[in-house]
Amino acid sequence: MNEEPLVNPEVVGMVGDWKGYVEAKLGFRNHWYPVRFSKELGEGQLEVVQLLGEKLLIKRIEGKVYAMRDRCLHRGVPLSRKPDCYTKDTITCWYHGYTYRFQTGELVNILAVPDSRLIGRRKIVTYPVEEAQGLIFVFLGDEDQVHPLKNDVPPGFLDENRMVLGKHRVVNSNWRLGAENGFDALHIFIHKDTTLRHYRTFNFPIGHTPKPGAVQLVEDADGPKGVMDDFAQHDAVWDGVIDGEVVVSGPRSEKVSGTSASVGTSVWLPGVLMVESFPTVGLTQYEWYVPLDESTHLYVQTIGKPVESEADRITFANDFEAIWKPHGLDGFNGDDIWAREVTEPFYADDFGWVDEMLCEPDETILQWRRLASRHGRGIQQKSDLR
Amino acid sequence: MNEEPLVNPEVVGMVGDWKGYVEAKLGFRNHWYPVRFSKELGEGQLEVVQLLGEKLLIKRIEGKVYAMRDRCLHRGVPLSRKPDCYTKDTITCWYHGYTYRFQTGELVNILAVPDSRLIGRRKIVTYPVEEAQGLIFVFLGDEDQVHPLKNDVPPGFLDENRMVLGKHRVVNSNWRLGAENGFDALHIFIHKDTTLRHYRTFNFPIGHTPKPGAVQLVEDADGPKGVMDDFAQHDAVWDGVIDGEVVVSGPRSEKVSGTSASVGTSVWLPGVLMVESFPTVGLTQYEWYVPLDESTHLYVQTIGKPVESEADRITFANDFEAIWKPHGLDGFNGDDIWAREVTEPFYADDFGWVDEMLCEPDETILQWRRLASRHGRGIQQKSDLR
Amino acid sequence: MNEEPLVNPEVVGMVGDWKGYVEAKLGFRNHWYPVRFSKELGEGQLEVVQLLGEKLLIKRIEGKVYAMRDRCLHRGVPLSRKPDCYTKDTITCWYHGYTYRFQTGELVNILAVPDSRLIGRRKIVTYPVEEAQGLIFVFLGDEDQVHPLKNDVPPGFLDENRMVLGKHRVVNSNWRLGAENGFDALHIFIHKDTTLRHYRTFNFPIGHTPKPGAVQLVEDADGPKGVMDDFAQHDAVWDGVIDGEVVVSGPRSEKVSGTSASVGTSVWLPGVLMVESFPTVGLTQYEWYVPLDESTHLYVQTIGKPVESEADRITFANDFEAIWKPHGLDGFNGDDIWAREVTEPFYADDFGWVDEMLCEPDETILQWRRLASRHGRGIQQKSDLR
């Protein structure tokens, strides 16, 4: 039954200054989210994507991408079940001929009822679309709430000379467990066997905790909102001790002598992580945890590099395929994926948000939850899906 | 939990004069429904069928078919799990020996407790059964509500010289989406590629809408209740136009010149469609959308033809196998089946009934919803399943 | 949502003096339950078991078995997903290094945050463990409620010279349907074709009902609580009659002439059955219906025999493998298993407890339900799982 609340009200009543975050089980509305890479949608191509619980059609028409709800106004069927595109900028419902224009959502005809008074007076939901850095972004929200894309991506991501490569996959956990896993300074413990260490120019500790001043909030009125955690101001722990004995140590490559001190991690609304100098010095990893529904998210993983020449581009593309994709996005982040998926059951009924037992360094995660609650532009509700 | 209502009360409160129809998610109680073809149940044979959420046993004993709830009174187990029929007109529960007579439902013995005071004093639920035109009909309802079968089938269906052939299959949608798909004059749009057109003696438009007077309600006190839609009084649309261009046209066979004007469609309680002159002139299609549970129905598809002689019967049987079954019941109606199944999710949480956006010709569907609400003899509830 | 009650309150309100039993859908808390055979857990071995809806880790350390909740305090992940046991008596969470001592549950370190104030101040839930007669028993309950194991097993089970052999498997029904199936004197009807009859020294009737005085309650303050049913004081029914004809008779072996008169059956809290002189004279079957969750139980089947010598032990072990396991635990009890599984749906929404129609001999089952309601030491709730 739809009247069952999206989030357990008992739990919502128990959290304090990050209530909005707990309520945002389906994500924050009125933000920009990447849904596909630009190269995945050729001219005239139609795809179905999911976003904050909504099914959308995206289509590229004369170069520009449009997004429309994939559900006919008439009887609620998915237009994509048998897409009838009789003209390049319309789609006609296979069931009774309701015809919509991609650019506006306008009901331009009902083929079998050409004189219906509905024609020209009804619209299907459409959303703004922008392309940047090789990604297709959709603004999932209300017309009067549209903000510039630059306010929903990490600082510098849109820089002109930045080349961005990546991949995406579906992860079976709520999007917030993705964001927290990525931003979490402690979870490096699960990466202690990563093959990526052979390709890095610095070493991993088994943990590190922020010293005062390491964490900084970014809340400028006209800009992205995020929490930055500077690893240079962390205390690293290299050895794990139980009952007085060292039982485990952070992996060190013989080829390198530095530490991870130069890396900074930050998380931004509506759920995107920036890891500087990662997976190696000179690169920056940007990754999105895009809410698909309550229990899955699209993990959009990208690596960016400033490039000056075509030779730079070719070198980066080669390194990406040979090293950073297999050892970073697949290998290193593969551990993150299963960690999120096994965390999901504890939070699925919402009680995890009050039953968890955070420790001191998790304060950075609490900062993120509070900031998201303050600046999220809207909370997607079940009623938004209807 | 069973206290969760069958239909969302918020939705029930929002619909007006067809509230009963929205409530009848499990079907209308106190009506006759076909469950199998007669030839599927030989003498002494036992089958399990489902109807309006209830599991029933049907058995043919000395030619006559009986129907009994497939759930022992004692501990609620299905008798069919291991049917112990020690005499031809009883079934004994495999678990503790509770023994019921098919004709009456009476608990005639408990084999292991032959002196129990329950014996002869308790009854399992049984339902009246009738056979007609090769179908086994069960009256799913209360003893004091039994009406004649003729009031629950389309007019003429029981005519003596009518030969009826058909098939049935399970469709994954609520029964009402079946009934509305069948009766819907507009949905012909999905049949524009049907192979059936090669065997018809008239053509399909892409749509047609009723002119005033086309729709007629039948509500005689002692007779079937239904809505008739006379296609002869429809305006046909042959061409679909978008932005001033014809983009699609109704299929026309070169072999024929007529239109579908002679066809009339009607829908009758408790959910049966009659399509005259279909799949071709001289035949009539009758089809039932029998509620199995909230989200599935048995689609009982039949074609009837008046026959005068054994030669007529053989010809019709041959044509049925060679043409009408493959191109009509399988091909043409196969499109209807997937249409219903992809419509199901929108209505599954009941909000579809208020979120849909009907157009003018859908008035005929509203007539059906209102008529069903007025004349349905009862609404099957979750408590009826206990 | 977790606020949905474990048991339908409408049903709880309808039952009288065995309300506690209806509420104990997840089992009775504060009792001892077998989870594995001792031989299944070698030195240093770690296993995951389920009990009353909780996931537990059990580990054998220097001979002794310990039980701990398999869920990290920090973010709720299962420790077993990737068990990091750096020392023999601790386990470290793979995600962030929270480290617990098996003997006490104490959080002894957080590897990545060695100076956290949580260390030494938090505990994960642990449960007392005892081994007896080759079984590992866990006390699932609160520290201040621990009772001696001897009060939770049938009288005599712990006798020193008793040799116990057995097996276990998961059954897809609530644990109470297991207990009632086992204790139910009438259900012998389903065993009428058992191959076990060829190995028994007495015969099966098709049913038997207790005479006055057959049933005896055992409720001593310091001892197990149970209901005993003495089959010697039963009226046996050998022939099943329908409409005056004998239609089925209890199986009799030509090799034996006695009846089952010497057998007594009893059921004990928290859900364990003792069947004397079964599967044959000289043996006793003990079987547990251990709640795993609402709809499954672990069926722990054992047969005990007093042994005096090594020769006795070898003979019993051989007979167990050759006869009693295949024909008794697998064959005879295999019928019990499917009976429970097909009974489950009727009780799954709790209404079965009020919709069932018991007969006179089922009074012994009602005695059990009332006794369990009086003496169960606690009812496992959904909130206990958090």
Short mmCIF file of C-alpha atoms in Angstrom, two decimals, chain A residues 195-344:
data_model
loop_
_atom_site.label_atom_id
_atom_site.label_comp_id
_atom_site.label_asym_id
_atom_site.label_seq_id
_atom_site.Cartn_x
_atom_site.Cartn_y
_atom_site.Cartn_z
CA THR A 195 46.32 -4.68 -6.23
CA LEU A 196 46.14 -0.94 -6.81
CA ARG A 197 49.00 -0.44 -4.36
CA HIS A 198 51.45 -1.67 -6.99
CA TYR A 199 50.55 1.31 -9.18
CA ARG A 200 50.43 4.05 -6.61
CA THR A 201 53.22 6.40 -5.62
CA PHE A 202 52.27 6.44 -1.95
CA ASN A 203 51.22 3.92 0.67
CA PHE A 204 48.05 3.07 2.56
CA PRO A 205 47.80 3.10 6.34
CA ILE A 206 45.19 0.81 7.92
CA GLY A 207 43.39 3.88 9.19
CA HIS A 208 43.66 7.57 9.84
CA THR A 209 41.63 10.01 11.88
CA PRO A 210 41.21 13.73 11.34
CA LYS A 211 43.02 16.19 13.58
CA PRO A 212 41.25 19.43 14.50
CA GLY A 213 40.89 21.58 11.42
CA ALA A 214 41.04 18.73 8.92
CA VAL A 215 37.35 18.97 8.10
CA GLN A 216 35.96 22.01 6.35
CA LEU A 217 32.38 22.78 5.28
CA VAL A 218 31.70 24.48 1.96
CA GLU A 219 28.36 26.27 1.95
CA ASP A 220 28.63 29.26 -0.35
CA ALA A 221 25.25 30.47 -1.52
CA ASP A 222 26.13 30.15 -5.21
CA GLY A 223 28.24 27.04 -5.42
CA PRO A 224 28.36 23.37 -4.57
CA LYS A 225 27.74 22.37 -0.97
CA GLY A 226 30.07 19.83 0.53
CA VAL A 227 32.32 18.55 3.28
CA MET A 228 36.08 18.47 2.67
CA ASP A 229 38.39 16.23 4.64
CA ASP A 230 42.10 16.97 4.27
CA PHE A 231 44.12 13.80 4.77
CA ALA A 232 47.28 15.86 5.29
CA GLN A 233 45.81 16.82 8.64
CA HIS A 234 45.13 13.24 9.71
CA ASP A 235 46.91 10.96 12.12
CA ALA A 236 47.70 7.78 10.24
CA VAL A 237 47.69 4.36 11.88
CA TRP A 238 50.07 1.93 10.24
CA ASP A 239 49.77 -1.06 12.56
CA GLY A 240 46.77 -2.79 14.08
CA VAL A 241 47.31 -4.08 17.61
CA ILE A 242 45.33 -6.66 19.57
CA ASP A 243 46.28 -7.64 23.12
CA GLY A 244 49.61 -5.86 22.69
CA GLU A 245 50.64 -7.62 19.51
CA VAL A 246 50.79 -6.11 16.02
CA VAL A 247 48.46 -8.29 14.01
CA VAL A 248 48.14 -6.40 10.75
CA SER A 249 49.93 -3.54 8.98
CA GLY A 250 49.05 -1.19 6.13
CA PRO A 251 50.39 -2.31 2.76
CA ARG A 252 53.58 -0.58 1.61
CA SER A 253 55.04 -0.85 -1.78
CA GLU A 254 58.79 -1.20 -1.98
CA LYS A 255 58.77 1.11 -4.94
CA VAL A 256 57.54 4.12 -3.03
CA SER A 257 58.31 5.81 0.24
CA GLY A 258 55.66 8.52 0.60
CA THR A 259 52.33 8.31 2.40
CA SER A 260 48.84 9.28 1.40
CA ALA A 261 49.26 12.69 3.02
CA SER A 262 48.54 14.61 -0.16
CA VAL A 263 45.08 13.15 -0.69
CA GLY A 264 41.95 15.06 0.20
CA THR A 265 38.46 13.62 0.04
CA SER A 266 35.25 15.58 -0.19
CA VAL A 267 31.57 14.75 -0.60
CA TRP A 268 29.06 17.05 -2.29
CA LEU A 269 25.37 17.35 -2.75
CA PRO A 270 23.46 15.56 -4.18
CA GLY A 271 25.83 12.64 -3.49
CA VAL A 272 29.13 12.85 -5.32
CA LEU A 273 32.63 12.21 -4.06
CA MET A 274 35.89 13.83 -5.11
CA VAL A 275 39.17 12.11 -4.18
CA GLU A 276 42.18 14.22 -5.05
CA SER A 277 45.46 12.63 -6.14
CA PHE A 278 43.67 9.39 -6.61
CA PRO A 279 44.01 6.70 -7.84
CA THR A 280 47.42 8.32 -8.22
CA VAL A 281 49.04 11.73 -8.12
CA GLY A 282 47.83 13.87 -11.02
CA LEU A 283 44.43 12.24 -11.23
CA THR A 284 41.17 12.96 -9.44
CA GLN A 285 38.43 10.42 -8.91
CA TYR A 286 34.83 11.69 -9.05
CA GLU A 287 32.06 9.26 -8.27
CA TRP A 288 28.29 9.55 -7.99
CA TYR A 289 25.89 7.46 -5.97
CA VAL A 290 22.75 8.07 -8.00
CA PRO A 291 19.54 6.87 -6.29
CA LEU A 292 17.65 4.42 -8.53
CA ASP A 293 15.16 3.37 -5.88
CA GLU A 294 15.13 2.74 -2.12
CA SER A 295 17.61 -0.09 -2.27
CA THR A 296 19.79 0.41 -5.35
CA HIS A 297 22.01 3.12 -6.73
CA LEU A 298 23.88 3.71 -9.94
CA TYR A 299 27.56 3.92 -9.13
CA VAL A 300 29.00 6.34 -11.70
CA GLN A 301 32.77 6.12 -11.39
CA THR A 302 34.95 8.60 -13.22
CA ILE A 303 38.58 9.66 -13.22
CA GLY A 304 39.57 13.10 -14.41
CA LYS A 305 42.93 14.44 -15.59
CA PRO A 306 43.96 17.85 -16.89
CA VAL A 307 45.20 17.38 -20.43
CA GLU A 308 47.04 19.80 -22.69
CA SER A 309 47.43 17.89 -25.93
CA GLU A 310 46.16 15.02 -27.98
CA ALA A 311 49.19 13.03 -26.81
CA ASP A 312 48.11 13.63 -23.21
CA ARG A 313 44.64 12.38 -24.04
CA ILE A 314 45.93 9.19 -25.66
CA THR A 315 48.27 8.45 -22.77
CA PHE A 316 45.52 8.93 -20.21
CA ALA A 317 43.08 6.82 -22.21
CA ASN A 318 45.63 4.01 -22.41
CA ASP A 319 46.50 4.17 -18.72
CA PHE A 320 42.83 4.22 -17.85
CA GLU A 321 42.16 0.99 -19.75
CA ALA A 322 45.37 -0.76 -18.67
CA ILE A 323 45.63 0.29 -15.02
CA TRP A 324 43.02 2.58 -13.50
CA LYS A 325 39.93 0.78 -14.66
CA PRO A 326 40.99 -2.80 -13.78
CA HIS A 327 42.92 -2.03 -10.58
CA GLY A 328 40.98 1.03 -9.43
CA LEU A 329 37.38 1.16 -10.58
CA ASP A 330 37.00 -2.61 -10.79
CA GLY A 331 39.41 -3.94 -8.17
CA PHE A 332 39.73 -1.32 -5.44
CA ASN A 333 36.13 -0.11 -5.73
CA GLY A 334 34.87 -3.65 -6.12
CA ASP A 335 35.55 -4.06 -2.40
CA ASP A 336 33.56 -0.91 -1.72
CA ILE A 337 30.64 -2.34 -3.63
CA TRP A 338 30.31 -5.53 -1.66
CA ALA A 339 30.80 -3.58 1.57
CA ARG A 340 27.81 -1.37 0.72
CA GLU A 341 25.71 -4.32 -0.29
CA VAL A 342 26.25 -6.19 2.97
CA THR A 343 25.59 -3.00 4.96
CA GLU A 344 22.22 -2.52 3.26
#
